[in-house]
GROMACS .gro file of C-alpha atoms in nm:
model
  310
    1UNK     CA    1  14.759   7.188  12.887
    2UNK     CA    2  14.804   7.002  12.634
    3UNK     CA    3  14.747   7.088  12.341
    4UNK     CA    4  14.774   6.954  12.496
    5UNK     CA    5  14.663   6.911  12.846
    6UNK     CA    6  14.917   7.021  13.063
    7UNK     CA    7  14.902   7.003  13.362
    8UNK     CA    8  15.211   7.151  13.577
    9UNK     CA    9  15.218   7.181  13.954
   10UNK     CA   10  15.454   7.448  14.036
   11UNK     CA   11  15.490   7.554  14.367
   12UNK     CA   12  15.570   7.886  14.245
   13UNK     CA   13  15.283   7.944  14.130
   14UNK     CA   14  15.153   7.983  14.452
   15UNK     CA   15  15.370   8.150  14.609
   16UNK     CA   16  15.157   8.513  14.595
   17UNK     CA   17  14.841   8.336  14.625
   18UNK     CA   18  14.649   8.270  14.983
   19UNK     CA   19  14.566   7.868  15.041
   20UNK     CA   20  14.189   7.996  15.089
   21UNK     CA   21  14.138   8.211  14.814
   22UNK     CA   22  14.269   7.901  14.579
   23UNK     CA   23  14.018   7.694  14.763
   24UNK     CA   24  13.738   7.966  14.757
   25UNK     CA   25  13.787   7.971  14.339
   26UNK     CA   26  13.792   7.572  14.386
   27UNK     CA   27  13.431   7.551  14.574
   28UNK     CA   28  13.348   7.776  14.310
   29UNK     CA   29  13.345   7.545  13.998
   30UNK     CA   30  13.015   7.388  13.912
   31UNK     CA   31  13.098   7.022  14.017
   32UNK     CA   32  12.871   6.732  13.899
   33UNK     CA   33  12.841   6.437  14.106
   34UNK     CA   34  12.814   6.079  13.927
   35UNK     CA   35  12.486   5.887  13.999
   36UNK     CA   36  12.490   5.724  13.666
   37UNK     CA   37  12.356   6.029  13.444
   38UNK     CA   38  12.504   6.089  13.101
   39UNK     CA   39  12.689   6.382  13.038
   40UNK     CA   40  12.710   6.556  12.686
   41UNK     CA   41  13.107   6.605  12.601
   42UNK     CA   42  13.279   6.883  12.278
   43UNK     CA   43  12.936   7.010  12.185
   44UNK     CA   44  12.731   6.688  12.023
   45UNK     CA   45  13.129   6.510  11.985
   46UNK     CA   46  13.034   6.264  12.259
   47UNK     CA   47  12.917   6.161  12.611
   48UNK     CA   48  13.012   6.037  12.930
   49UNK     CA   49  12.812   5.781  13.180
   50UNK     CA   50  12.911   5.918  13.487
   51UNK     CA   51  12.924   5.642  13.755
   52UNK     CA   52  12.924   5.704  14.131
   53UNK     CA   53  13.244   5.772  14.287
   54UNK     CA   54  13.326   5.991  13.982
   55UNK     CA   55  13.359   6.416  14.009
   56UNK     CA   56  13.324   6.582  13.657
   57UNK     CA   57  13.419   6.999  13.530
   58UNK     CA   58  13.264   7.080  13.189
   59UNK     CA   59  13.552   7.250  12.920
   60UNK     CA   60  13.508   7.594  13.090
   61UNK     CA   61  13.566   7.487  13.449
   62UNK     CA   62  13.847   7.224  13.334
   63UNK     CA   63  14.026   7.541  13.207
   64UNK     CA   64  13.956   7.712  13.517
   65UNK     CA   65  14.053   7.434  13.785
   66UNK     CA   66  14.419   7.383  13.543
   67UNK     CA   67  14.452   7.776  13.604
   68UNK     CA   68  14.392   7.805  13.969
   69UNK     CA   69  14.604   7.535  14.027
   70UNK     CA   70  14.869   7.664  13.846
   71UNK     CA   71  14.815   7.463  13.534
   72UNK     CA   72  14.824   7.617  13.130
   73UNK     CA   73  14.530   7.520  12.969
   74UNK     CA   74  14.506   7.403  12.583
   75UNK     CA   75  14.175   7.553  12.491
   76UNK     CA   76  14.093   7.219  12.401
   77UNK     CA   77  13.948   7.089  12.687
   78UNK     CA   78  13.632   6.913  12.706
   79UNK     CA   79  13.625   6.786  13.009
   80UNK     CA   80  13.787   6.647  13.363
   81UNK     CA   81  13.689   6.319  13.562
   82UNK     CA   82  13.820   6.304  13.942
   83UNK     CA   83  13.779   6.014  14.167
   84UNK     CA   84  13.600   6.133  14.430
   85UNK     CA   85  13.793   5.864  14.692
   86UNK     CA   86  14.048   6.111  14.847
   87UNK     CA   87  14.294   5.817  14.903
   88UNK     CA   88  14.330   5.825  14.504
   89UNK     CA   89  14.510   6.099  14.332
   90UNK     CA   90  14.431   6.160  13.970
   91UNK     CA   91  14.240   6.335  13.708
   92UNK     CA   92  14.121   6.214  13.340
   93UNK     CA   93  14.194   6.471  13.130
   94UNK     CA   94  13.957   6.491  12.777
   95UNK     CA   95  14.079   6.736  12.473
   96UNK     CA   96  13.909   6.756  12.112
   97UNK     CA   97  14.112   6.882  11.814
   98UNK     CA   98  14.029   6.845  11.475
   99UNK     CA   99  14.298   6.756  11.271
  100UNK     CA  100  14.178   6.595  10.999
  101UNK     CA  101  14.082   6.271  10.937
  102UNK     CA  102  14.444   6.025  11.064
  103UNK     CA  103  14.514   5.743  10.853
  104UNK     CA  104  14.557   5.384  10.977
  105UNK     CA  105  14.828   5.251  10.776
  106UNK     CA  106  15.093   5.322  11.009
  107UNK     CA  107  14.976   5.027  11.277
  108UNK     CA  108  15.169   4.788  11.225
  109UNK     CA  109  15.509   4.999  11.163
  110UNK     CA  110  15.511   5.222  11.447
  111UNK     CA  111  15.908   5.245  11.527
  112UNK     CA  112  15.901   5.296  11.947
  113UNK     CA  113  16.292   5.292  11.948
  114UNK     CA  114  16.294   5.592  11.644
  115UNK     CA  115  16.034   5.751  11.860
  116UNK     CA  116  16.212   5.707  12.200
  117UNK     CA  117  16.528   5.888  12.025
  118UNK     CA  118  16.386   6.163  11.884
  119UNK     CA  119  16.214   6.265  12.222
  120UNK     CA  120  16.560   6.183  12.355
  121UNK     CA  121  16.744   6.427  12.122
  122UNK     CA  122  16.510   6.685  12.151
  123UNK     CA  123  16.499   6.729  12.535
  124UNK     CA  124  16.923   6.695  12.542
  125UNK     CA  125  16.881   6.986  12.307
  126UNK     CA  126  16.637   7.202  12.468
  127UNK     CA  127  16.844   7.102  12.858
  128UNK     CA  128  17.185   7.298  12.702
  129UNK     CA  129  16.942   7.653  12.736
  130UNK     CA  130  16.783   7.560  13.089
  131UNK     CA  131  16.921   7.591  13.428
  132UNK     CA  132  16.980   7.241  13.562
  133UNK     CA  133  16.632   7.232  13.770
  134UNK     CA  134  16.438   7.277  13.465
  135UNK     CA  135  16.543   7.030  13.277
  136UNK     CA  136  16.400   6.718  13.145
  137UNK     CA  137  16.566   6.373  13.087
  138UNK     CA  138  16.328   6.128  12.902
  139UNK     CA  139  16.439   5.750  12.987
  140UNK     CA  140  16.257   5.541  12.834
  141UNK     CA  141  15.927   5.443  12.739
  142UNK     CA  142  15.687   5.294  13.042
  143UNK     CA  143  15.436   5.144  12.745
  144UNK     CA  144  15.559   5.161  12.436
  145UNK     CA  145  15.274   5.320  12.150
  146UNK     CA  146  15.034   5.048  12.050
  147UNK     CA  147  14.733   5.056  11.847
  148UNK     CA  148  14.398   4.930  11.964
  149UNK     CA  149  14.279   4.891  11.550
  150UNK     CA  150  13.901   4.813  11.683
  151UNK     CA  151  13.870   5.068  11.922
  152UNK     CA  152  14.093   5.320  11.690
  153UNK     CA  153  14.265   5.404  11.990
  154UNK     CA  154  14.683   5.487  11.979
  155UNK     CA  155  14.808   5.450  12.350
  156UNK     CA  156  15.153   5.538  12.522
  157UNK     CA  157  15.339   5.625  12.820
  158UNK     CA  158  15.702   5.789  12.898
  159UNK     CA  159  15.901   5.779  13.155
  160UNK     CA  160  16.106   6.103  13.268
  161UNK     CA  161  16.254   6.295  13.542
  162UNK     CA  162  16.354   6.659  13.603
  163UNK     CA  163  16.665   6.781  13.620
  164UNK     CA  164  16.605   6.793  14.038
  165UNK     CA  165  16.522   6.331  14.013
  166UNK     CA  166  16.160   6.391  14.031
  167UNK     CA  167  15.968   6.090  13.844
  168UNK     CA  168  15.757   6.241  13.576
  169UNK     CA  169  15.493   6.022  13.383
  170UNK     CA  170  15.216   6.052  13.196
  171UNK     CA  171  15.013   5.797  13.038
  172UNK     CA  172  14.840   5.863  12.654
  173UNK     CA  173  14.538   5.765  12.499
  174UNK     CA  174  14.424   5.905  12.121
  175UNK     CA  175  14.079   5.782  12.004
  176UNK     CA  176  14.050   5.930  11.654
  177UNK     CA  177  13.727   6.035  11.477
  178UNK     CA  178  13.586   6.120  11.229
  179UNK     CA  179  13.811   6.430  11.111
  180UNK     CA  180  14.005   6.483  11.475
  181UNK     CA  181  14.139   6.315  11.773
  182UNK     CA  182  14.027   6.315  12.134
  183UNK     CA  183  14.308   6.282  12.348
  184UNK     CA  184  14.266   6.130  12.673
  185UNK     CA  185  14.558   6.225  12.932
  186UNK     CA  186  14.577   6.046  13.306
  187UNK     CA  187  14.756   6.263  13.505
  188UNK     CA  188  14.899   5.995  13.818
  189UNK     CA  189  15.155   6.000  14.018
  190UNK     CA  190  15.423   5.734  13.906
  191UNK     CA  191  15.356   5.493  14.202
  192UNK     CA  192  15.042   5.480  14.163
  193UNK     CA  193  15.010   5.470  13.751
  194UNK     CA  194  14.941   5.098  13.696
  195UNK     CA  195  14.640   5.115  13.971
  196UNK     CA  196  14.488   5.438  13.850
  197UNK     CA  197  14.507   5.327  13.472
  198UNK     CA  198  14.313   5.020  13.534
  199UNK     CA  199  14.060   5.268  13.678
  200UNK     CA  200  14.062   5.522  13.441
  201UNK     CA  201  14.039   5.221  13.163
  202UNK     CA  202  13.782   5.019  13.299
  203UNK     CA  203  13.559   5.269  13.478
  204UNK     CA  204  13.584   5.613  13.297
  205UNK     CA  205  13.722   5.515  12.894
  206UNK     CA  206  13.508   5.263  12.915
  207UNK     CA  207  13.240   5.494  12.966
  208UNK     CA  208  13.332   5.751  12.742
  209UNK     CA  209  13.186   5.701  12.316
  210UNK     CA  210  13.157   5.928  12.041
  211UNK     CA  211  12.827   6.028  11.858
  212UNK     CA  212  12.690   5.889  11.581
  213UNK     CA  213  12.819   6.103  11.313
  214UNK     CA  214  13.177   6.183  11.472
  215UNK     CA  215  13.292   5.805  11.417
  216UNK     CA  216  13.635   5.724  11.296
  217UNK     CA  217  13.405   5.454  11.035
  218UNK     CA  218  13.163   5.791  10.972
  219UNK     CA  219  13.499   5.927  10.762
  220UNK     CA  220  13.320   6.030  10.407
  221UNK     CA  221  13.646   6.087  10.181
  222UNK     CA  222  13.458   6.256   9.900
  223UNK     CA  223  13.399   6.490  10.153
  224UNK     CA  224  13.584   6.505  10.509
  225UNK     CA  225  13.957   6.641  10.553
  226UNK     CA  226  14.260   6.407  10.620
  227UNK     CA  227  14.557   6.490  10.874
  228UNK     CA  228  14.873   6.519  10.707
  229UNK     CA  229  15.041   6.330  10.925
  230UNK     CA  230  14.970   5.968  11.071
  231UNK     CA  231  15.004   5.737  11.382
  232UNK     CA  232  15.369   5.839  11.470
  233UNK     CA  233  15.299   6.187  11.386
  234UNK     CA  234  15.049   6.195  11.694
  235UNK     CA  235  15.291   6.015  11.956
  236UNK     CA  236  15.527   6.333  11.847
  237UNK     CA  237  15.247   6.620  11.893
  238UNK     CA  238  15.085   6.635  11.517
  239UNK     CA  239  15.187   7.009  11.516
  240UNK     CA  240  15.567   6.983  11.539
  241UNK     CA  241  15.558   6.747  11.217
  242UNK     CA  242  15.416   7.004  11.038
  243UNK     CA  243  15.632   7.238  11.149
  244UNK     CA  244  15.884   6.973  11.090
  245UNK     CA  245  15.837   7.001  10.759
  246UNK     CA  246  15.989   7.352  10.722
  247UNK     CA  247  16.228   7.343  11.038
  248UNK     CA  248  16.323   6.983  11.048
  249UNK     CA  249  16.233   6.710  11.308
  250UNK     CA  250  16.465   6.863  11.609
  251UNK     CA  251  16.308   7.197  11.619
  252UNK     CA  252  15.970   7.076  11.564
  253UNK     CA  253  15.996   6.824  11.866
  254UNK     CA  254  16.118   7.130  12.071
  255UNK     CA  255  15.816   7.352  11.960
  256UNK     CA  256  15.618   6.994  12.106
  257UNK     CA  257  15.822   7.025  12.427
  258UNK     CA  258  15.718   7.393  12.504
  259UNK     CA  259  15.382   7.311  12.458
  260UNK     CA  260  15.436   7.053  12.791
  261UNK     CA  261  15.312   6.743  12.645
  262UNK     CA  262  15.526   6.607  12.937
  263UNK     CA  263  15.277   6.635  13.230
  264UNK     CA  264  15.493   6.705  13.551
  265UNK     CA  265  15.348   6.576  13.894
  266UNK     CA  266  15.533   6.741  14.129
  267UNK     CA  267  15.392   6.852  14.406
  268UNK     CA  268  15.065   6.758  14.331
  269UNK     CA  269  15.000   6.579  14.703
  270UNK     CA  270  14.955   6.918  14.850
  271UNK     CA  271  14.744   7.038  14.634
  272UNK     CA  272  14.499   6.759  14.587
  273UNK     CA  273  14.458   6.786  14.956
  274UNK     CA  274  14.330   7.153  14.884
  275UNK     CA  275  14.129   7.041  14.637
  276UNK     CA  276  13.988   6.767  14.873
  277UNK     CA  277  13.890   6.966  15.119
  278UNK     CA  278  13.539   7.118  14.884
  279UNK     CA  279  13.469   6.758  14.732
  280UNK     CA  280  13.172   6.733  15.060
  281UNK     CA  281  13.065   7.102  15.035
  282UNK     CA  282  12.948   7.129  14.663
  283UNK     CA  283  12.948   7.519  14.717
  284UNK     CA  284  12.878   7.758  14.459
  285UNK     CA  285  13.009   8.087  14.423
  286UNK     CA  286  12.649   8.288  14.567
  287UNK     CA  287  12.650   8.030  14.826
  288UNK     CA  288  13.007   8.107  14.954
  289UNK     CA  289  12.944   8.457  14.905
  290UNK     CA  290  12.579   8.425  15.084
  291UNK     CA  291  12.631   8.413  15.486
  292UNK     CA  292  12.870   8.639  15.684
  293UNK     CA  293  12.958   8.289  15.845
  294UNK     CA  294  13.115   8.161  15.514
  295UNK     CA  295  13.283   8.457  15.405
  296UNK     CA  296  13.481   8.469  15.723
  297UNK     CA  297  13.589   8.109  15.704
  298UNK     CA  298  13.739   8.205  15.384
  299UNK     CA  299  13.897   8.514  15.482
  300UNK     CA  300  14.255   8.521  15.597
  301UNK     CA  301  14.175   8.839  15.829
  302UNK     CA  302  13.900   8.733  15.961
  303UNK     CA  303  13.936   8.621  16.350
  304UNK     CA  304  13.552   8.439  16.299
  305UNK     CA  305  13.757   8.245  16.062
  306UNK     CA  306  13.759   7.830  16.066
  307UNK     CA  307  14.123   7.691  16.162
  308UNK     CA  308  14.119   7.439  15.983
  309UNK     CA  309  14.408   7.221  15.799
  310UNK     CA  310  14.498   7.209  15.467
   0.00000   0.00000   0.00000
């Protein structure tokens, strides 16, 4: 998604695709259950205590749910936390890139309004080649970008809407390392944002560290590379101010906007009650694919087949 976790819910992209063979591809995934166990995250980059209550994917089946679900994966990905309470709807999102090492010194001069115009500018740009239902208004920010200097941790959220008056908000965290950044994306819906972040804060970031070795302190500068770009340069995407450099700021911040740093939550409601539906069966793919009892339940044709709501 993102670079870039994105994470769109289209219903569109379902349109050609059968409710059970989404879920079948769902059950399929290799989903760990939190009992406390540590997981290994980004190959050695970190880990993960995950509690009770708490679904994880690994990178490979984080790509996989965001593509049966109609998301666009970054490649990035190294990992996804669920709640496994199916009164709460959101996912954790965890990327790794490795940018080079980002320097500090723009915490205390981050300029939210400069920030809040240029996203401005670029989606009024972008909306004059888009139909009126795919646009994007951003209207402000929900948390401005702060700086958590112990924790190295740069943290934001926007608000937005499409051009149809959906809310759309996601809510940003950047812990940097040694020579990269991990971004940390809570995808919510907006009613439900201040509830899920306390969660997601206090029960899965709080959880999450980086290795010994991959430490933003670990930076050797006789040796490691640095970012060219700094604190504000994340908030805007890191790649579009490079590209910045030769195109200028408004075409790099629409090269940022293709790349759906704006995570859309529409529609999600139907499909987290898909997804749901497998947290209590823990199937794999052999086991689905084992009985002639399961394979009719999951077969539209099939008149042995389970009637059961979505």
């Amino acid at each position: 998604m993102l670079t870039l976790v994105t994470t769109l819910w289209p219903a569109a992209a379902f349109a050609e695709t059968s409710s059970n063979d989404i879920a079948a591809k769902l059950s399929a995934l290799n989903w760990v259950e939190g009992s406390g166990q540590t997981i290994e995250m980004g190959d050695g980059l970190a880990e993960l205590k995950l509690n009770e209550g708490f679904l994880f994917l690994n990178s490979t089946d984080a790509r996989s749910y965001q593509t049966i679900t109609g998301g666009m994966p970054s490649n990035k990905e190294i990992g996804v936390v669920f709640p496994e309470d199916e009164n709460q709807l959101w996912a954790v999102y965890f990327e790794y890139e490795e940018t080079g090492h980002i320097s500090e010194k723009e915490k205390d001069k981050i300029d939210a309004k400069k920030l809040l115009k240029s996203y401005q500018d670029g989606t009024e740009e972008s909306n004059k080649s888009l139909s009126e239902e795919n646009r994007l208004y951003v209207d402000g920010w929900d948390t401005p970008p702060f700086y958590d200097e112990k924790t190295h941790n740069l943290s934001w959220s926007l608000l937005a809407r499409d051009g149809m008056g959906n809310k759309l908000i996601n809510y940003n965290s950047r812990i940097l390392t040694r020579v990269g950044v991990v971004s940390v994306i809570l995808v919510s819906d907006p009613d439900n944002l201040e509830a899920d972040r306390k969660v997601m804060e206090e029960q899965v970031l709080s959880a999450f560290s980086l290795k010994e070795g991959h430490r933003y302190d670990d930076f050797d500068p006789s040796t490691d590379k640095k970012a060219e770009y700094g604190l504000s340069g994340l908030i805007l995407g890191g790649a579009g101010v490079m590209a910045a450099k030769k195109l200028g700021l408004l075409s790099a911040l629409l090269l940022f906007l293709k790349k759906f740093w704006i995570v859309v939550i529409a529609g999600i409601g139907a499909l987290w009650g898909l997804f749901k539906r497998f947290l209590g069966k823990k199937e794999t793919a052999e086991e689905a694919g084992g009985s002639s009892s399961a394979d009719a339940s999951l077969d539209p044709n099939s008149d042995q087949r389970e009637d059961r709501p979505l």
